[in-house]
Coordinates of C-alpha atoms and ligand atoms in Angstrom, one line a residue:
X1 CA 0.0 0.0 0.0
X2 CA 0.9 3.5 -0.3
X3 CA 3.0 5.3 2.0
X4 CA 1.8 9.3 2.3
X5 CA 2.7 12.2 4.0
X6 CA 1.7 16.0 5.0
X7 CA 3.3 18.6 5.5
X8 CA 2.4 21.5 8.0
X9 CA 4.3 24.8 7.1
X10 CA 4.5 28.5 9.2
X11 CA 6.7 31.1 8.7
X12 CA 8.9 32.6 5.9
X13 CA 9.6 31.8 2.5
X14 CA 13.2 29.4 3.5
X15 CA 10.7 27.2 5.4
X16 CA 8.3 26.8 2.6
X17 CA 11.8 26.0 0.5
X18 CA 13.0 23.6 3.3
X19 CA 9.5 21.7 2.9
X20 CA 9.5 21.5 -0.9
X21 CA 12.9 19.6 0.0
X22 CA 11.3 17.7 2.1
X23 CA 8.4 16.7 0.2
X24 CA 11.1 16.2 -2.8
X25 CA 12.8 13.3 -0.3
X26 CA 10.0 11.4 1.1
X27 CA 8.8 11.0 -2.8
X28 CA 12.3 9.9 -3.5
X29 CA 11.2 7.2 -0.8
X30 CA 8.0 6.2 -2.4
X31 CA 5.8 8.3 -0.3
X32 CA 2.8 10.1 -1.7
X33 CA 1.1 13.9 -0.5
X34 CA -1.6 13.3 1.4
X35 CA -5.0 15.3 1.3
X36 CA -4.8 15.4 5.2
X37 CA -3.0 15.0 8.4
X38 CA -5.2 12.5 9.9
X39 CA -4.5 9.4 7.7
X40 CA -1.0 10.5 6.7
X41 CA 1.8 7.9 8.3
X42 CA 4.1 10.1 8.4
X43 CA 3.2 14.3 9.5
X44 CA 6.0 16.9 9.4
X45 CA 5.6 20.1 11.3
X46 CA 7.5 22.5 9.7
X47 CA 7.8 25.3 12.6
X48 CA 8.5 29.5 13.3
X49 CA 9.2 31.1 16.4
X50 CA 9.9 34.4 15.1
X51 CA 6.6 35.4 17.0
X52 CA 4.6 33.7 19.9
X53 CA 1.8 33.7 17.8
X54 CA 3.8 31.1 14.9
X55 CA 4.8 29.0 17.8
X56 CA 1.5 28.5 19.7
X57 CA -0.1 27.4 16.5
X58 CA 2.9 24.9 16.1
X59 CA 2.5 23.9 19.8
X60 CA -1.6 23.4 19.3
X61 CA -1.1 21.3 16.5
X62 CA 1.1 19.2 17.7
X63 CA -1.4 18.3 20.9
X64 CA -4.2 17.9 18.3
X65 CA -1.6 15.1 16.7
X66 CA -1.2 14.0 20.8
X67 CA -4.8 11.3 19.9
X68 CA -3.6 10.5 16.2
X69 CA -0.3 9.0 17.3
X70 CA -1.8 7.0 20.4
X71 CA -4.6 5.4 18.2
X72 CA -1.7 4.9 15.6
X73 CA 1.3 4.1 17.0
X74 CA 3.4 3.4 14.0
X75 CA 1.8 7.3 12.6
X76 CA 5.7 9.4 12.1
X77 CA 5.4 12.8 13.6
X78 CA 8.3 15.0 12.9
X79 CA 8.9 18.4 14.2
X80 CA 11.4 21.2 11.9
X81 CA 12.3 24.0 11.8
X82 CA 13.1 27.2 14.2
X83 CA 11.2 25.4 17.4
X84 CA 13.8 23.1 17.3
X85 CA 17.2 24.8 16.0
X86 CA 20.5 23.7 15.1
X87 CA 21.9 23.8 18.6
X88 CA 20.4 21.0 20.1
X89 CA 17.4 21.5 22.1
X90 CA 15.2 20.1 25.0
X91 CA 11.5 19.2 23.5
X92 CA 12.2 15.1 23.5
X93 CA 10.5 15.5 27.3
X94 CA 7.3 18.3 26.3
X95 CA 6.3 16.4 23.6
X96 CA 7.0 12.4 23.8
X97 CA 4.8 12.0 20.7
X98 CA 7.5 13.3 18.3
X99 CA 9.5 10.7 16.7
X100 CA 11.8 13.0 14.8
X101 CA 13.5 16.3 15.4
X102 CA 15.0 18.1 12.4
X103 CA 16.9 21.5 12.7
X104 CA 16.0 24.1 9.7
X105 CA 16.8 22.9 6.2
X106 CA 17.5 19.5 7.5
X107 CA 15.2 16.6 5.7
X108 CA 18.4 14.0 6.4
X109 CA 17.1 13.0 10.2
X110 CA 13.7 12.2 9.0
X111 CA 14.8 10.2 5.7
X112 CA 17.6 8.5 8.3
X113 CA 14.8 7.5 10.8
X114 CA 12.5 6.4 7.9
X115 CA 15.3 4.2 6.0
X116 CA 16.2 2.8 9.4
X117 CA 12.4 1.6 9.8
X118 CA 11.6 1.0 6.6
X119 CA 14.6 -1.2 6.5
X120 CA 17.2 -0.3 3.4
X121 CA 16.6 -3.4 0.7
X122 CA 12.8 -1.9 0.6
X123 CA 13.1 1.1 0.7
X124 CA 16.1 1.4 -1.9
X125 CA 13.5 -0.4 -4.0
X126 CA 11.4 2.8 -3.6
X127 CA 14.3 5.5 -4.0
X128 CA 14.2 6.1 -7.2
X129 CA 11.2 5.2 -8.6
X130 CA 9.0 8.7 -8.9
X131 CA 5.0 8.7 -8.8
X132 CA 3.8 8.2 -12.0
X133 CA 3.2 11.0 -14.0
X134 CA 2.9 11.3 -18.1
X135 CA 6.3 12.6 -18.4
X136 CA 8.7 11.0 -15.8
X137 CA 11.8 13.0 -15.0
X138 CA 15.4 10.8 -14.2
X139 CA 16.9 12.1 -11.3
X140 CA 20.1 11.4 -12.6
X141 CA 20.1 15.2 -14.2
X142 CA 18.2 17.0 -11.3
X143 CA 20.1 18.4 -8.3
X144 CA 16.0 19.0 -6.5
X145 CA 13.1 17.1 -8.1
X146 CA 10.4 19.3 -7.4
X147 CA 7.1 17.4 -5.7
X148 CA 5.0 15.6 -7.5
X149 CA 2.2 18.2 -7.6
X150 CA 4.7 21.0 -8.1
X151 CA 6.3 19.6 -11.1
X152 CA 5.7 21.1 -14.7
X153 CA 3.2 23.4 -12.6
X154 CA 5.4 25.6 -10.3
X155 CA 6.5 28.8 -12.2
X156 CA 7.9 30.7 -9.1
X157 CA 10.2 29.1 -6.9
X158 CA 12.2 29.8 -3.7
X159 CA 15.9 28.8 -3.7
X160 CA 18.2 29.1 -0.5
X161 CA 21.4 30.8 -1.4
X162 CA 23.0 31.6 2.4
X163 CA 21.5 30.1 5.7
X164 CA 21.5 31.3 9.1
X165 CA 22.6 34.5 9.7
X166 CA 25.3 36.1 11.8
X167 CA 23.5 39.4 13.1
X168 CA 22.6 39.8 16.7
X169 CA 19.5 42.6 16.1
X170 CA 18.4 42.2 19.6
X171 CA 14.9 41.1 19.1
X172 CA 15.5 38.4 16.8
X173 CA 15.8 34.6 17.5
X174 CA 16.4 33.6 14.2
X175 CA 20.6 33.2 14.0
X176 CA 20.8 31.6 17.4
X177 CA 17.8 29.1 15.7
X178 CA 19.5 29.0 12.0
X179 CA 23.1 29.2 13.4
X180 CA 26.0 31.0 11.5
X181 CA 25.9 32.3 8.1
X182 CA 26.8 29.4 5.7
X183 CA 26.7 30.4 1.7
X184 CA 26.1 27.8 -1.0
X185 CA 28.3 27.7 -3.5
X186 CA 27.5 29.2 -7.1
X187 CA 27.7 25.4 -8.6
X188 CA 25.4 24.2 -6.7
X189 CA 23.1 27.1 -6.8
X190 CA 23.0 26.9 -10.5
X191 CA 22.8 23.8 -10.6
X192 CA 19.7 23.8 -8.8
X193 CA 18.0 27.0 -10.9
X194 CA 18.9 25.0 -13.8
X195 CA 17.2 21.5 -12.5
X196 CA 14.0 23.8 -11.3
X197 CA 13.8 25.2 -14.6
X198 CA 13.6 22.0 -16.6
X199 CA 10.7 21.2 -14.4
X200 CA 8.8 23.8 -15.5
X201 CA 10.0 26.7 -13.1
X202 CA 10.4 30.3 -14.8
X203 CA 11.2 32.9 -11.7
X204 CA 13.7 32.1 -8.8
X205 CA 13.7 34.1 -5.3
X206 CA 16.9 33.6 -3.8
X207 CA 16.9 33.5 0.2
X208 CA 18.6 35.2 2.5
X209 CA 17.8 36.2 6.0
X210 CA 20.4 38.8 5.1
X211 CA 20.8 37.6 1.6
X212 CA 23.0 40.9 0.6
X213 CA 25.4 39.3 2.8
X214 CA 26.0 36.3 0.0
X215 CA 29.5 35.0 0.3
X216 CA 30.9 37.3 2.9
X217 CA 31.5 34.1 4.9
X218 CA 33.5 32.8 2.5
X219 CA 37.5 34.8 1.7
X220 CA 37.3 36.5 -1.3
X221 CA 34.5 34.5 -2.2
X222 CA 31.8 35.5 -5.0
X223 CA 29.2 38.2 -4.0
X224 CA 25.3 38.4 -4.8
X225 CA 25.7 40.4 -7.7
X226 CA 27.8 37.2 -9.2
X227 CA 25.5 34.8 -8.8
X228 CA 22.8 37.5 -10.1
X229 CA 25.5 37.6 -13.4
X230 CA 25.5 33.8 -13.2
X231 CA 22.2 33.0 -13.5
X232 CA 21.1 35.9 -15.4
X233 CA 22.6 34.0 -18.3
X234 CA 20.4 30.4 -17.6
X235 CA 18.6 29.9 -20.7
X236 CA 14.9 29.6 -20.0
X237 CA 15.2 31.6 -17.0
X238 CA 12.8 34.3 -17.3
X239 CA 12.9 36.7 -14.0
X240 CA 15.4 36.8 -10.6
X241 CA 14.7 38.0 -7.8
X242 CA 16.2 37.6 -3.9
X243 CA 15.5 38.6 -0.5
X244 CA 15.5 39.5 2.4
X245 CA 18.6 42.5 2.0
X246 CA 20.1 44.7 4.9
X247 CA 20.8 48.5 4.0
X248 CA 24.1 48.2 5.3
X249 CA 24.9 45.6 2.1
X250 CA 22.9 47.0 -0.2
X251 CA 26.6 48.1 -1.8
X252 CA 26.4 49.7 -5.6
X253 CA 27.5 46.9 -6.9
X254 CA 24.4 45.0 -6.1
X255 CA 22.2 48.1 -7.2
X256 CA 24.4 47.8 -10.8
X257 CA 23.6 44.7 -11.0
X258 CA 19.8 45.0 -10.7
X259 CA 19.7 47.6 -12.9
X260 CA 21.8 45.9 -15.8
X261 CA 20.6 42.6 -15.8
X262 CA 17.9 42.1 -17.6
X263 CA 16.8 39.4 -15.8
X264 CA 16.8 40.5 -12.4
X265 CA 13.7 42.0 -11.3
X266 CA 13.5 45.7 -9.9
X267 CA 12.4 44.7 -6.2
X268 CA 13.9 45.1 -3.3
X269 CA 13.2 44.0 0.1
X270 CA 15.0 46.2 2.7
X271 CA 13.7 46.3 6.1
X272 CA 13.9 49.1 8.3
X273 CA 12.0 48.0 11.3
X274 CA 11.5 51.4 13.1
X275 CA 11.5 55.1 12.4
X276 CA 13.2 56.5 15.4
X277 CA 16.9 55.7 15.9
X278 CA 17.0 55.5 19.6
X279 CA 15.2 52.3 18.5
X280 CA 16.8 51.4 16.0
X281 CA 19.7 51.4 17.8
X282 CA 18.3 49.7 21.0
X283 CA 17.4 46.9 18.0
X284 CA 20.8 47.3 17.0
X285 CA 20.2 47.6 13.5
X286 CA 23.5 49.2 12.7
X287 CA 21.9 52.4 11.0
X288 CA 19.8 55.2 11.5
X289 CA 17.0 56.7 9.8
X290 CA 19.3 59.4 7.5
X291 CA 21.2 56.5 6.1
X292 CA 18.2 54.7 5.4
X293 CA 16.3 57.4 3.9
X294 CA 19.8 58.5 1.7
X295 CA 19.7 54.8 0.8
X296 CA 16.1 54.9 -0.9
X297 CA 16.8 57.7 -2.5
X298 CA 20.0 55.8 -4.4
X299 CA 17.9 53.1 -4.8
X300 CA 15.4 55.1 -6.8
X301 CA 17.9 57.4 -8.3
X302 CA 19.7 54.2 -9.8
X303 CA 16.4 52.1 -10.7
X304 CA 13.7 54.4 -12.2
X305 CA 10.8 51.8 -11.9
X306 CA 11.0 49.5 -8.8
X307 CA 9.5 48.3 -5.9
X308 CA 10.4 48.6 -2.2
X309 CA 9.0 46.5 0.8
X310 CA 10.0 47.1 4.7
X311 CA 9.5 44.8 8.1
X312 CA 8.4 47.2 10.5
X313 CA 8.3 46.4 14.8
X314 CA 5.7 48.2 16.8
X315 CA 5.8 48.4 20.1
X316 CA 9.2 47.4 20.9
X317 CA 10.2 48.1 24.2
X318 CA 10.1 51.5 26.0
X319 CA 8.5 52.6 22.5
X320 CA 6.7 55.9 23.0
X321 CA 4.3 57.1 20.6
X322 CA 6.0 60.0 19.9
X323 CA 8.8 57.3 18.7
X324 CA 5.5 55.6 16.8
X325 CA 4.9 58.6 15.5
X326 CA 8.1 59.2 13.5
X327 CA 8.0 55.7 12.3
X328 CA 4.4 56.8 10.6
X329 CA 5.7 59.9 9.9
X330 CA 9.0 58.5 7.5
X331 CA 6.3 55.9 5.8
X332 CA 4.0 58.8 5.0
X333 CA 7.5 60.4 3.7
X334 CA 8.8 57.4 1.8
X335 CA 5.6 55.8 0.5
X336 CA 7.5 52.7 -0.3
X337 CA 5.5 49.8 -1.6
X338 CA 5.1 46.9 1.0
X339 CA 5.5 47.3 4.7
X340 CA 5.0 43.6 6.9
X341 CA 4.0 45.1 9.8
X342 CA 4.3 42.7 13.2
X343 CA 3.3 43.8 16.5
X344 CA 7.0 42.9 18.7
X345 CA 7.0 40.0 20.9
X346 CA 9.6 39.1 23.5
X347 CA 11.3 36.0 22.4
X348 CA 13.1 34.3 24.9
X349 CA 17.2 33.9 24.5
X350 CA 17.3 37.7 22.7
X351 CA 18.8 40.5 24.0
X352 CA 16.0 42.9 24.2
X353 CA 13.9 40.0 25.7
X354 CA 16.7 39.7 28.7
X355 CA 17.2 43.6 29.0
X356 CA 13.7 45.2 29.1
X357 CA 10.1 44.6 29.9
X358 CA 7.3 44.3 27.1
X359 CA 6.1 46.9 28.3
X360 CA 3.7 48.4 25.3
X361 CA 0.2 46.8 26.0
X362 CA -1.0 44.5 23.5
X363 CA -4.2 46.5 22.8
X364 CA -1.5 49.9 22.2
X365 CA 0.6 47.8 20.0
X366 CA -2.8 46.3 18.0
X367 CA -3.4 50.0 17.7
X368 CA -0.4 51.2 16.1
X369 CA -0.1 48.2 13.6
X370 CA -3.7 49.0 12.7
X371 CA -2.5 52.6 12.1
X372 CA 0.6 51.1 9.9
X373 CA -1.8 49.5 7.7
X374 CA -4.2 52.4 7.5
X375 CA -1.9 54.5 6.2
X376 CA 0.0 52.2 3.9
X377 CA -3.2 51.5 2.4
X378 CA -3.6 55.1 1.5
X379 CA -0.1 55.3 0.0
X380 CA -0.6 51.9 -2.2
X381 CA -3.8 53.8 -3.5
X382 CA -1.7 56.4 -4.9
X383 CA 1.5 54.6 -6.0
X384 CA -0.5 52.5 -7.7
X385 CA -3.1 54.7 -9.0
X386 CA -0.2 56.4 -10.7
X387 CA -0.4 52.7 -12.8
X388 CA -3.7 53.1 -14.7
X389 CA -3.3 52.9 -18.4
X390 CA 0.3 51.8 -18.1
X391 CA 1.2 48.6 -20.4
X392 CA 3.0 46.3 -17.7
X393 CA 5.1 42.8 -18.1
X394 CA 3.2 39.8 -16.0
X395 CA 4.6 36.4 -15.8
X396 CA 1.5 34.4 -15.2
X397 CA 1.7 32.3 -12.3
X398 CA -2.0 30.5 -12.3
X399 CA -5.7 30.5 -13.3
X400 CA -7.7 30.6 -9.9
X401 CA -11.8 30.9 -10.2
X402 CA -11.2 31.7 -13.7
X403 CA -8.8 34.8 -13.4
X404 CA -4.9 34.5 -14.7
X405 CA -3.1 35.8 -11.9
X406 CA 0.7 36.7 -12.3
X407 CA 2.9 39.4 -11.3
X408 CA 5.0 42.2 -12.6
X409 CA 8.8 43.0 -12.6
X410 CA 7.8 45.1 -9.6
X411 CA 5.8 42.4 -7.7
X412 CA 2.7 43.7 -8.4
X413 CA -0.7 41.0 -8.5
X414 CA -2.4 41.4 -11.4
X415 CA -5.5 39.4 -12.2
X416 CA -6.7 39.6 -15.6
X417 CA -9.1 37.3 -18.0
X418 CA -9.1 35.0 -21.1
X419 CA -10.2 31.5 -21.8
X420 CA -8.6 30.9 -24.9
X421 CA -5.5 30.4 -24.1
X422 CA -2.9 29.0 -21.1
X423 CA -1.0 31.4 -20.3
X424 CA 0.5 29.5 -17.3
X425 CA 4.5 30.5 -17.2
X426 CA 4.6 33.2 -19.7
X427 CA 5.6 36.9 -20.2
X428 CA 2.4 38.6 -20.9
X429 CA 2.4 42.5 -21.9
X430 CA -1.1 43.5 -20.2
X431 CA -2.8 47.1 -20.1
X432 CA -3.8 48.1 -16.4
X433 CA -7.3 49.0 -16.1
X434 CA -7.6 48.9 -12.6
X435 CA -5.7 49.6 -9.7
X436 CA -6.5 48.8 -5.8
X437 CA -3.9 48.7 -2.6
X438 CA -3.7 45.2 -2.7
X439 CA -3.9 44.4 -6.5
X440 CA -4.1 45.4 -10.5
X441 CA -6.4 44.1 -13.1
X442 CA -5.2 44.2 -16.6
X443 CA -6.3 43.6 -20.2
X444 CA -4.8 41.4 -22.9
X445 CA -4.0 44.1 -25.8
X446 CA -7.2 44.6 -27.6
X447 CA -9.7 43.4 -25.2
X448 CA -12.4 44.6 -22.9
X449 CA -11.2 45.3 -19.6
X450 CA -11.9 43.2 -16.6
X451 CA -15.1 43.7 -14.9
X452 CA -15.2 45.3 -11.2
X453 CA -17.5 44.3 -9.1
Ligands
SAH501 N1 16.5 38.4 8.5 C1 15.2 38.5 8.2 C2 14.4 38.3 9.4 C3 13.3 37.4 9.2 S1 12.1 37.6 10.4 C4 14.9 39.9 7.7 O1 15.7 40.8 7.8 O2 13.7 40.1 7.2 C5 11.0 38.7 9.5 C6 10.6 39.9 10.3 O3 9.9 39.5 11.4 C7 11.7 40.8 10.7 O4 12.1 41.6 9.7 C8 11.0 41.6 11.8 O5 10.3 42.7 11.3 C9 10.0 40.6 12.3 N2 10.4 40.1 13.7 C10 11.6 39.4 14.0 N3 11.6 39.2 15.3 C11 10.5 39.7 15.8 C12 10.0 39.8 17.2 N4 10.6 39.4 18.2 N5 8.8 40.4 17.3 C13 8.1 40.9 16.3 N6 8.5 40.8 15.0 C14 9.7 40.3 14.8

């Protein structure tokens, strides 16, 4: 009979990329995706804990498993990810249930534990024979065989380029969870890009949690804007993007390189995470608020059309709301494209959580994220009203409830309609006819515009 599995995911986009990876191995073991947790034999919790909020839901579901695995002994349940890290950690004794702990971007324990179980004549049987599928794909040429569902039908995919990270801001738990910064090597990155794009894939994302810091761990190693050169060239590659970037890497090299290539994509994610530099350096985010500002304005005097997104923290510690206030103030100022807002949450381990109370009351902090969004929603009504009429490149990622949906160069969502032909994975020139905060609507050339209801 056949084995399945399922996959529970939270968090950022490497987490989604470690479960593809994942997913990619237990298939390589014969195991099929599941429709649901409850009859899958083996469940993988793929977890966050960049916020209490990611790791209570990881914590419920794992309880709700609690039933699963006593009615179903021989039911895996493996727990990835950030709740566990790569330093070792102590959740054997809170949860019993778990069979497998796997630190971030670590499929081996699981596929270890399984072979061991599964017993290795058997289960070498099932290594490499794939589900079947009208087009099978040999292994042999693919550095990461996408999942059986994602395969010929993924046009936008994720690719880690350095893990960990080697920053100390002090509210973040993410490098002592992902450990020290450790860059792939070009090879192997385009490899990978390559193998992704035979299966169907057109855009790559390469991940960072600091990805401008590419190859600084490595002497006189190769730099972002290399492996943007690098890939740049891959035929049947159509966009490149990356992400997340720090200002204090955003060098001009990098900035050259966006605006030359013709493949790389004009968007940059560049958090700032507060507006007032008492904060900022409390955070210890190595900058203040006239280097970032001076910073977006190279950005856009270098890169005419583009796209900016920034993290922002409310209610850090001590945060006043005249502190609040220039944070809302430098939005209103920079109207930049994208802010993730998150309301701060002590995280155990950090600095800030060891050196001062959370002292902004949940309801205050609810408040000014509310106000964040208010007001970014007012300036996405005018940066993008400024769109209307404007003939935009898509690459079309899916049809969903009979709308194409792709996005631009610029990561806008534009939705737009036509039943004659798939446009899945292609470069479409579209004219925008509508423009909202959230997303565009756009015409083929020479057709009606979409309806608004
Ligand atoms: N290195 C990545 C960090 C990923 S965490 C980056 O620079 O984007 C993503 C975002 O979560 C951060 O940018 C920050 O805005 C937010 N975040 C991190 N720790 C947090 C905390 N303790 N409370 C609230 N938000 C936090």
């Amino acid at each position: 009979m056949t084995k399945t599995y399922y996959l529970w995911t939270i968090g950022c986009q490497m987490n989604s990329s470690d479960s593809q990876r994942v997913a990619s191995e237990l298939e390589k073991l014969g195991y099929h995706c599941a429709p649901n947790y409850r009859e899958a034999d083996v469940v993988v919790l793929n977890t966050c804990v960049v916020r209490q909020s990611a790791e209570d839901k990881a914590t419920g579901f794992l309880w709700t498993l609690k039933p699963y695995k006593e009615n179903r002994p021989d039911k895996v349940i493996a727990l990835m990810g950030c709740m566990v890290g790569v330093k070792g950690h102590k959740l054997a004794k809170a949860f019993p249930h778990v069979d497998v702990f796997m630190p971030p971007s670590e499929p081996s324990p699981l596929i270890d534990y399984l072979l061991a179980r599964q017993g290795e004549q058997e289960s070498l049987a099932y290594r490499y024979q794939l589900q079947d599928e009208p087009s099978p794909i040999q292994e042999g040429n693919l550095s990461l065989v996408l999942p059986f569902h994602e395969r010929n039908n993924l046009v936008a995919a994720h690719v880690p380029i350095l893990y960990g990270c080697n920053h100390v801001c002090t509210y973040c738990i993410i490098p002592s969870r992902r450990g020290r910064e450790r860059s792939r090597s070009v090879g192997e990155i385009v490899n990978e890009v390559r193998s992704l794009v035979t299966q169907g894939v057109r855009e790559v994302t390469l991940l960072g949690q600091i990805v401008d810091r590419y190859g600084y761990d490595v002497p006189d190693g190769p730099r972002l804007p290399d492996v943007l050169r690098v890939l740049n060239d891959l035929e049947g590659l159509q966009r490149i993007r990356f992400l997340t970037s720090h200002p204090n890497y955003m060098t001009s090299e990098l900035l050259e390189a966006v605006a030359e290539l013709p493949k790389v994509c004009e968007h940059i994610e560049i958090p700032n995470q507060s507006g007032d530099d008492l904060i900022l350096e409390q955070m210890k985010r190595d900058y203040n608020m006239e280097n970032y500002c001076h910073l977006i304005e190279r950005i856009r005097a270098r890169l005419s059309e583009l796209s900016i997104a920034t993290d922002i923290i409310v209610g850090f510690p001590g945060e006043t709301e005249a502190q609040f206030q220039r944070t809302l103030d430098y939005l209103a100022q920079l109207k930049l494209d994208v802010c993730h807002v998150a309301m701060y949450s002590p995280r155990s381990g950090t600095v800030s959580a060891k050196l001062w109370p959370d002292n902004v009351p949940a309801e205050e902090k609810k408040r000014r994220l509310n106000a964040v969004n208010q007001l970014q929603e007012q300036i996405l009504i005018e940066i993008n009203g400024r769109l209307l009429g404007r003939t935009m490149e898509i690459l079309v990622e899916d049809k969903q409830r009979g709308r194409w949906q792709g996005r631009t160069r610029t990561n806008k969502l534009v939705f737009f309609e036509d039943d004659d032909n798939n446009w899945k994975g292609q470069l479409v020139n579209l004219e925008i006819t509508w423009t909202g905060p959230w997303s565009l609507r756009g015409t083929l050339p020479g057709r009606k515009p979409l309806k608004v209801e």
